[in-house]
Coordinates of C-alpha atoms in Angstrom, one line a residue:
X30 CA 21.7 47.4 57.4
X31 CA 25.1 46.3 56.7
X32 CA 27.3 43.1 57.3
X33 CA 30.6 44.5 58.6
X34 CA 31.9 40.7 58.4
X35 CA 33.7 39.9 55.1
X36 CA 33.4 36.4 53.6
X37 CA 36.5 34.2 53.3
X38 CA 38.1 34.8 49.6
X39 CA 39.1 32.0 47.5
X40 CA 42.8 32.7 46.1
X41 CA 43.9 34.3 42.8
X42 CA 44.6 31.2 41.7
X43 CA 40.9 30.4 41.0
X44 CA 40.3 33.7 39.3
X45 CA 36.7 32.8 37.9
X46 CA 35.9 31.7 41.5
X47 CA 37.2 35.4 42.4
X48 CA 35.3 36.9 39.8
X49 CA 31.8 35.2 41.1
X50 CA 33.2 36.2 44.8
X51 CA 33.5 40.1 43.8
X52 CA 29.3 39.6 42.4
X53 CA 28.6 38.3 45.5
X54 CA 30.7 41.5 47.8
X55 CA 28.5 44.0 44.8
X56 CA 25.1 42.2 45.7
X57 CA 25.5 42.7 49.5
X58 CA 26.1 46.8 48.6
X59 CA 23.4 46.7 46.8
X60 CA 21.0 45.2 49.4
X61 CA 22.7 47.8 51.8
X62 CA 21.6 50.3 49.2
X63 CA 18.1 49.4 48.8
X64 CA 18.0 49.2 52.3
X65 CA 18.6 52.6 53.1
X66 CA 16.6 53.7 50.7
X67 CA 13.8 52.5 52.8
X68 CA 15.3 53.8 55.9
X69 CA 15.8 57.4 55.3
X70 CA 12.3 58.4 54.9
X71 CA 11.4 57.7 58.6
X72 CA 15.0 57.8 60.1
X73 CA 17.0 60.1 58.5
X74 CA 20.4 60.4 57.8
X75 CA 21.5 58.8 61.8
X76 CA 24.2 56.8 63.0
X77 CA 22.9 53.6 61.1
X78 CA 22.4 55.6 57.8
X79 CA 25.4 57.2 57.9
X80 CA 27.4 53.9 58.2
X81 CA 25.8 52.5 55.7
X82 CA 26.0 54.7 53.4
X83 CA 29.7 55.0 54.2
X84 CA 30.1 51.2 53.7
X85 CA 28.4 51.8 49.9
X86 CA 30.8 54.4 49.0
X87 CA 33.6 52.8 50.1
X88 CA 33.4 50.1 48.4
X89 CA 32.4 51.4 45.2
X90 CA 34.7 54.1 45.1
X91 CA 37.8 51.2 46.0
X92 CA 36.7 48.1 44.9
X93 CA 33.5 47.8 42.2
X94 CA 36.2 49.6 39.5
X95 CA 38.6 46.7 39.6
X96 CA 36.4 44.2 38.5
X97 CA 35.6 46.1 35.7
X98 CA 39.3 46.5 35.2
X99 CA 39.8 42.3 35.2
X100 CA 37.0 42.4 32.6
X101 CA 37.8 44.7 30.3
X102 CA 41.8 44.3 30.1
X103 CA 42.1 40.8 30.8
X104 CA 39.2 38.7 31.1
X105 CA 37.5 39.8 27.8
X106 CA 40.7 40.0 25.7
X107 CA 42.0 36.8 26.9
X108 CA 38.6 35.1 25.8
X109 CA 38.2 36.3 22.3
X110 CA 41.6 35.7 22.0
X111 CA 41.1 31.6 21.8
X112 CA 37.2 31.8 21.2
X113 CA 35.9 30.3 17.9
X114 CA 32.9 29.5 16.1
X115 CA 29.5 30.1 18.2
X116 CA 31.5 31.1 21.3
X117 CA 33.5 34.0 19.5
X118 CA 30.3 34.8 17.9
X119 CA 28.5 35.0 21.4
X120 CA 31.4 37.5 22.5
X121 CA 31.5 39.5 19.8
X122 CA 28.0 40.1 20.5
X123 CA 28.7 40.3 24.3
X124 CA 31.5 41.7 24.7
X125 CA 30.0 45.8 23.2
X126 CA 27.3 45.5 25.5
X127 CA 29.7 45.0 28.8
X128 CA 31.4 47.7 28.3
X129 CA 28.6 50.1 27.8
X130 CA 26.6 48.3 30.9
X131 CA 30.2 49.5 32.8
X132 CA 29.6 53.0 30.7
X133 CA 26.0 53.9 32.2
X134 CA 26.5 51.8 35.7
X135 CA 29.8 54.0 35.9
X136 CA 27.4 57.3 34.8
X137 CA 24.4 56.5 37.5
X138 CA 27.3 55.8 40.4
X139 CA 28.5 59.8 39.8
X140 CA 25.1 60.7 40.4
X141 CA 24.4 58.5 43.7
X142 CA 28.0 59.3 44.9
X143 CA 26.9 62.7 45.6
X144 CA 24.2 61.9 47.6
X145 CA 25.5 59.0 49.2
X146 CA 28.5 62.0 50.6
X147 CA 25.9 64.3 52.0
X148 CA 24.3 60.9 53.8
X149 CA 27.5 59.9 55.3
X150 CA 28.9 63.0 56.3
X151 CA 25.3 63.8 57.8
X152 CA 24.6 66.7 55.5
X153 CA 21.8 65.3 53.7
X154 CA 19.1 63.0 53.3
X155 CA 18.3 62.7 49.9
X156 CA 18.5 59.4 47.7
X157 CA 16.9 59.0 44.1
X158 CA 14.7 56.4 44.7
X159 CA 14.7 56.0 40.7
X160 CA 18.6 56.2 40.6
X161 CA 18.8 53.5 42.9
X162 CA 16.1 51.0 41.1
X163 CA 18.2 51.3 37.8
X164 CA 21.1 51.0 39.3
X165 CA 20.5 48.0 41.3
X166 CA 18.7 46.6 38.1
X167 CA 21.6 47.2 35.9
X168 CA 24.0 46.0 38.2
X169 CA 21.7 42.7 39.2
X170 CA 21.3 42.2 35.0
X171 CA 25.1 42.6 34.3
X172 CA 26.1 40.2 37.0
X173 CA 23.8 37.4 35.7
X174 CA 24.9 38.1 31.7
X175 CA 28.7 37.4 33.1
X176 CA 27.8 34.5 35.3
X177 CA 25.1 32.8 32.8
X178 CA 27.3 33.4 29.9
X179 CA 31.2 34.7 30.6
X180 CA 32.3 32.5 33.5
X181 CA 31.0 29.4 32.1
X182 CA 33.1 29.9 29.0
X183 CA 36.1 30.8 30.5
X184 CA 36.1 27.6 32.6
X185 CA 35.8 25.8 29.6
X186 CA 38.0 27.6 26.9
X187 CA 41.1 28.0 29.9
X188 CA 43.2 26.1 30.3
X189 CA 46.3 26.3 33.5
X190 CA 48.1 28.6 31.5
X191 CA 45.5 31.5 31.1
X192 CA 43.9 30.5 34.1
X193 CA 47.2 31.5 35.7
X194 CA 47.9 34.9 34.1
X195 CA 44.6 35.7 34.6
X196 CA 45.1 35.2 38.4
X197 CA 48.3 37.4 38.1
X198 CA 47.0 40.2 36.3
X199 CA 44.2 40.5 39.1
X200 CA 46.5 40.4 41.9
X201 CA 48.9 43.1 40.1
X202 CA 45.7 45.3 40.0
X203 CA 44.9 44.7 43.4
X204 CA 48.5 45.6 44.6
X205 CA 49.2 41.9 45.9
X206 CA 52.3 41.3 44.3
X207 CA 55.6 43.3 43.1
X208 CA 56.9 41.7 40.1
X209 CA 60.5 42.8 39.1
X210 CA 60.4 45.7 36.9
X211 CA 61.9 45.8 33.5
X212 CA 63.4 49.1 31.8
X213 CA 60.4 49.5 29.3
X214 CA 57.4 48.4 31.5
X215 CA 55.5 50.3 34.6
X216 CA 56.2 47.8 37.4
X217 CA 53.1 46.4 39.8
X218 CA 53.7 48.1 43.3
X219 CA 52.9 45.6 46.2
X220 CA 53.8 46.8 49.3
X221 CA 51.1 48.4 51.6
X222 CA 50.4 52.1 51.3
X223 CA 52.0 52.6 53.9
X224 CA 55.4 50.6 53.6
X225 CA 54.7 52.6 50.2
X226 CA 55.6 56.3 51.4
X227 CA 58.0 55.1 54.0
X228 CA 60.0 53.7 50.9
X229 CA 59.9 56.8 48.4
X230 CA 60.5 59.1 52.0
X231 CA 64.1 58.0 51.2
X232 CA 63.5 57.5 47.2
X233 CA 65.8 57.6 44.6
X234 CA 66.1 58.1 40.8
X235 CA 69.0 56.6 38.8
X236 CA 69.5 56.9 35.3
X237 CA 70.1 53.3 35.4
X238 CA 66.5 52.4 36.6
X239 CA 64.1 54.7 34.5
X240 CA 62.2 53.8 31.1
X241 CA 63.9 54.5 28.1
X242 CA 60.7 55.8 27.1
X243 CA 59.4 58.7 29.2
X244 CA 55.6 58.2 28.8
X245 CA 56.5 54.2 29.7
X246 CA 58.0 55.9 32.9
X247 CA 55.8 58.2 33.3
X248 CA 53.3 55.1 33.5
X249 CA 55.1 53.7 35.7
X250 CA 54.5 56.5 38.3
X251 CA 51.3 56.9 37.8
X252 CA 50.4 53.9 38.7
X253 CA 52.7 53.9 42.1
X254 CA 50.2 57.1 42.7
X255 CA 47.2 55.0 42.7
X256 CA 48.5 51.8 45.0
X257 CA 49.5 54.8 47.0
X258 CA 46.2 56.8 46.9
X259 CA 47.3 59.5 46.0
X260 CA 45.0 62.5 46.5
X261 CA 43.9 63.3 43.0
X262 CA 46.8 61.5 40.9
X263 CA 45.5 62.5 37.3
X264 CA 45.2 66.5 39.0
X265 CA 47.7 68.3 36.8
X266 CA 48.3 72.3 36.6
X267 CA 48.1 73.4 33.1
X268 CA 49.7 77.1 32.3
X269 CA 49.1 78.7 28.8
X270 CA 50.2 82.5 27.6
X271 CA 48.3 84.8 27.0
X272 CA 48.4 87.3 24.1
X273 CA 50.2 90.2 26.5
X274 CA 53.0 87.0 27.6
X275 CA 51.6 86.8 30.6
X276 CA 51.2 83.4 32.2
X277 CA 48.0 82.0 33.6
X278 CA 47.6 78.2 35.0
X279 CA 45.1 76.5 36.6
X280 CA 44.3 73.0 37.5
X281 CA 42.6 70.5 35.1
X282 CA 42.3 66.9 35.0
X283 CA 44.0 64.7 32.6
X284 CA 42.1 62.2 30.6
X285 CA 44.1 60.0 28.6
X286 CA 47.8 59.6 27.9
X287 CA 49.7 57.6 25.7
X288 CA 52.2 58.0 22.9
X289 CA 50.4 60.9 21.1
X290 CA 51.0 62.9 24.4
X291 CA 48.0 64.4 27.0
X292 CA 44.9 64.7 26.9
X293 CA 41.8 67.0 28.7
X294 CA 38.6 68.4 27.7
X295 CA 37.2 72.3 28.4
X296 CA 35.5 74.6 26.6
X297 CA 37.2 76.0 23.7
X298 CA 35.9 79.4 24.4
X299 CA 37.1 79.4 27.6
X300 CA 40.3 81.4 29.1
X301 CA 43.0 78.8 28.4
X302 CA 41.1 77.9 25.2
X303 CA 41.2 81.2 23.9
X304 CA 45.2 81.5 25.5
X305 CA 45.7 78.0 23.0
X306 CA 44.5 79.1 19.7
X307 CA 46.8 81.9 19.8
X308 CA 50.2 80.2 21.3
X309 CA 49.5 76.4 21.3
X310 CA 52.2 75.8 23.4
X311 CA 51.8 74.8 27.1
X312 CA 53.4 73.0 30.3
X313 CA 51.8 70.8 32.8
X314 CA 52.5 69.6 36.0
X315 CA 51.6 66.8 37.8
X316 CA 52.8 67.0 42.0
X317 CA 52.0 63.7 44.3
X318 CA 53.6 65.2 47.4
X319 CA 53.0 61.8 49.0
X320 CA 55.4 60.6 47.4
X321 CA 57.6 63.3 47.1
X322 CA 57.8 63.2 43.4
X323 CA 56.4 65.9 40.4
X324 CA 56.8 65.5 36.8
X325 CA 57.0 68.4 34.5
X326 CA 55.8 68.2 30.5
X327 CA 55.9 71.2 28.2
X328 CA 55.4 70.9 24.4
X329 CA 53.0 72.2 21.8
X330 CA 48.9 71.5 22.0
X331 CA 46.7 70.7 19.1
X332 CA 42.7 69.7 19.4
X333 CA 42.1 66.2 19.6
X334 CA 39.7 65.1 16.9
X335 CA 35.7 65.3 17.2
X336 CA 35.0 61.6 17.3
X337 CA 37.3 61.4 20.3
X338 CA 35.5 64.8 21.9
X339 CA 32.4 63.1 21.1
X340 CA 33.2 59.6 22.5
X341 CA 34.5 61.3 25.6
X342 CA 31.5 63.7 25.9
X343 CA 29.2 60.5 25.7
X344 CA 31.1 58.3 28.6
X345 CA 30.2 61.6 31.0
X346 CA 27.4 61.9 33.6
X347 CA 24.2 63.8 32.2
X348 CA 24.6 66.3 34.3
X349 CA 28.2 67.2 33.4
X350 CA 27.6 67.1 29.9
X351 CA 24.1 69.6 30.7
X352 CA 26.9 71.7 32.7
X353 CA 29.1 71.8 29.9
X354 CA 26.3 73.5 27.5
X355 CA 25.1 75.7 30.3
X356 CA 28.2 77.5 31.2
X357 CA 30.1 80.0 29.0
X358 CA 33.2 78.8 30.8
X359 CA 35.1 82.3 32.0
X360 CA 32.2 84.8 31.2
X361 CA 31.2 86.5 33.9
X362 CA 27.4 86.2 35.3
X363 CA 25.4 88.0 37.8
X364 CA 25.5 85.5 40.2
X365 CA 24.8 81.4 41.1
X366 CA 20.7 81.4 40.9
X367 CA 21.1 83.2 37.2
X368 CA 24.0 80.2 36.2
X369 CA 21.7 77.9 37.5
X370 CA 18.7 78.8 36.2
X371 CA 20.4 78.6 32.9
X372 CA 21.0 74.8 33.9
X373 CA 17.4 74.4 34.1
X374 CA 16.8 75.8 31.0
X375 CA 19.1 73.6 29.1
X376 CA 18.3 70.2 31.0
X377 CA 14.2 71.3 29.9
X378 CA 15.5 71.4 26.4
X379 CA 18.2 68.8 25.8
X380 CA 16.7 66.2 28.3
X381 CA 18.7 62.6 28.4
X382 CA 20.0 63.3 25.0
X383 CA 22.1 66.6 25.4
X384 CA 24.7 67.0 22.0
X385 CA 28.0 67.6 22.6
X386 CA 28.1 71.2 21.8
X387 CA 30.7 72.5 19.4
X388 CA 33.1 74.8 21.4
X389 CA 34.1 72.2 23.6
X390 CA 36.5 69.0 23.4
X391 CA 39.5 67.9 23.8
X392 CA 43.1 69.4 24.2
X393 CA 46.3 66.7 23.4
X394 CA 49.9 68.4 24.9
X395 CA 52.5 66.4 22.7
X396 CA 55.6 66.6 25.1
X397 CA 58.7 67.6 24.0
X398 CA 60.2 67.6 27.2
X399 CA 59.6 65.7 29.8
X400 CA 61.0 66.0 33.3
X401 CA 60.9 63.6 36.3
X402 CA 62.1 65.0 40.1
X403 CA 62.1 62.8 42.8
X404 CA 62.7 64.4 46.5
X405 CA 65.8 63.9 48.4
X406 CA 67.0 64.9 51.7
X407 CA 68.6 68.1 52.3
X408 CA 67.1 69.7 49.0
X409 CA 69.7 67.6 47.2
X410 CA 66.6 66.2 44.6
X411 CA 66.9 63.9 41.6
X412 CA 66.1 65.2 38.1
X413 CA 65.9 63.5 35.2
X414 CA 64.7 65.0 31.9
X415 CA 64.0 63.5 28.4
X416 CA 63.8 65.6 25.5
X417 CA 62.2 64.6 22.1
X418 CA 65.3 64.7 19.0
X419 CA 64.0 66.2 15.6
X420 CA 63.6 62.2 14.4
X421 CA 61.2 61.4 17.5
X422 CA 63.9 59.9 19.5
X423 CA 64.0 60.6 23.2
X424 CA 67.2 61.6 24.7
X425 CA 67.4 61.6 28.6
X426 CA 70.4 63.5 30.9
X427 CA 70.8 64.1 35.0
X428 CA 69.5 67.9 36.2
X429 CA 71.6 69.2 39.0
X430 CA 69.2 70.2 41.6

């Protein structure tokens, strides 16, 4: 049901040939995919089901997202960059209906990602036959759009230069190299995961090597947790007051961050929403113990606006944004059938379509302080913190441990 071989890959330095390569690894999943859709009616989820299903979520979970990556920040970019006339016309066109193909394709994986789990683990045995159809559909139209339409141009409007950054930005993103780092930009990590945690078993943190900028460096981090695999890396516990001063946190995931500060989404209505509207002020904290390394942020939280709720509402799964209607987040219920029968009642009566409804969205934390802490032997840890000046300036001093 599924090749275990992998085909030879041609080198970063012919990145449209690696592009083409990556359709070709996609179309293989998705012929493993179809297949087992055919063979869990008679067979079940057995040792051939269960591999194969495996072999789909592994590589779609790992690998699939990084080719949208190389299209999105590089590929695209680079492209309407030095298109003109009928070609920048033909991306401009293009280019919208990419990244929402990425948008649903991304949307329908969520869905067959839970099923494809209980397969592999042996737990289940269900696979939407109509799921699957659209998916493979989508995914078979896409590919042909980019190699009808994108890869021809790029061969043509690229020259050694871009061919060449192009290259290096998709081996950065794949972990492959480890280009020196520079005081204001999140350096690629390269080394295997795990030469990775042997390193930052015996890590340090020096004034001398962080960011100016603490959301730079805290960029810089994150990323280190993903080449490392970090379980969860955008995982962060989020405490809030309540009105009586008492403390309540909980763990919440974080959505965006830049220079405005951090974002999630929750129900307004909701424990920590309600906590928020009285004393918008709050701390989060972010822990990658395999690493040995946490960051601390506190500062004050305001809503983020409704077309960003809205956008972000859109990009979820259906049934996320049907969960997100259906639960009065906090309230206590009788017990699961009645929550779930409440599900059923709003997926009958918002369908595909569901609104985003108006008491949830988006929290941004702006950081006023931000503190790094690296692990060291003997409890003798690093700690570096930044705090945010009355003009917006960030000033940054050594914590003793």
């Amino acid at each position: 049901m599924n090749n275990l071989l992998s085909d030879p890959a041609p080198d970063f330095d012919q990145p449209v040939a690696v592009l083409k390569h990556c359709h070709g690894r996609i179309r293989k999943q998705l012929s493993t995919l179809e297949k087992l859709l055919a063979h869990l009616p008679e067979h079940g989820a057995d040792e051939q089901a269960r591999q194969a299903a495996t072999a789909v979520l592994k590589y779609f979970d790992k690998a699939a997202h990084l080719h949208h990556d190389d299209e999105e920040q590089d590929l695209l970019p680079m492209l309407l960059a030095v298109a003109k006339g009928d070609d920048a016309a033909t991306l401009q066109a293009l280019a919208p209906v990419i990244l929402q193909e990425h948008k649903d394709m991304d949307a329908m994986w969520q869905d067959l990602h839970e099923q494809l789990t209980g397969i592999a683990d042996g737990s289940g045995t269900q696979l939407s036959a109509s799921i699957v159809r659209r998916f493979v559909q989508n995914y078979q139209g896409h590919m042909e759009r980019e190699e009808g339409i994108v890869a021809p141009m790029a061969l043509r409007l690229f020259g050694p230069d871009q061919m060449a950054r192009l290259g290096a930005a998709m081996r950065r993103r794949r972990g492959l190299d480890a280009p020196a780092a520079t005081a204001e930009s999140a350096p690629a990590i390269g080394e295997r995961v795990a030469d990775l945690r042997k390193d930052y078993g015996q890590a340090r943190l020096d004034e001398d090597d962080v960011a100016h900028d603490p959301v730079v460096q805290f960029t810089r981090w994150f990323e280190e947790a993903l080449k490392a695999e970090v379980n969860e890396p955008n995982a962060m516990s989020l405490a809030t007051v309540g009105e009586d001063g008492r403390p309540t946190s909980r763990i919440v995931l974080v959505k965006q961050f830049d220079e405005r500060g951090f974002t999630w989404y929750t129900n307004y209505a909701s424990q920590k929403g309600k906590q928020l509207e009285i004393t918008p002020f709050a701390a989060l904290l972010f822990f990658w113990s395999e690493l040995e390394r946490q960051v601390r942020i506190e500062g004050r939280v305001e809503r983020t606006s409704n077309d960003e709720s809205d956008k972000y509402f859109n990009s979820r799964p259906l049934k996320s944004r049907l969960s997100a209607i259906a639960s009065e987040q906090s309230e206590p219920i009788a017990n699961r059938a009645a929550l779930e029968e409440h599900y059923e009642e709003v997926a009958r009566q918002y369908g595909e379509a569901p609104p985003r409804p108006q008491h949830w969205g988006g929290f941004r934390l702006v950081p006023e302080r931000i503190e790094f802490w690296q692990g060291r032997r003997s409890r003798f840890h690093d700690r570096i913190v930044y705090t945010r000046q009355e003009d917006g300036r960030w000033t940054r001093q050594r914590l003793q441990p």
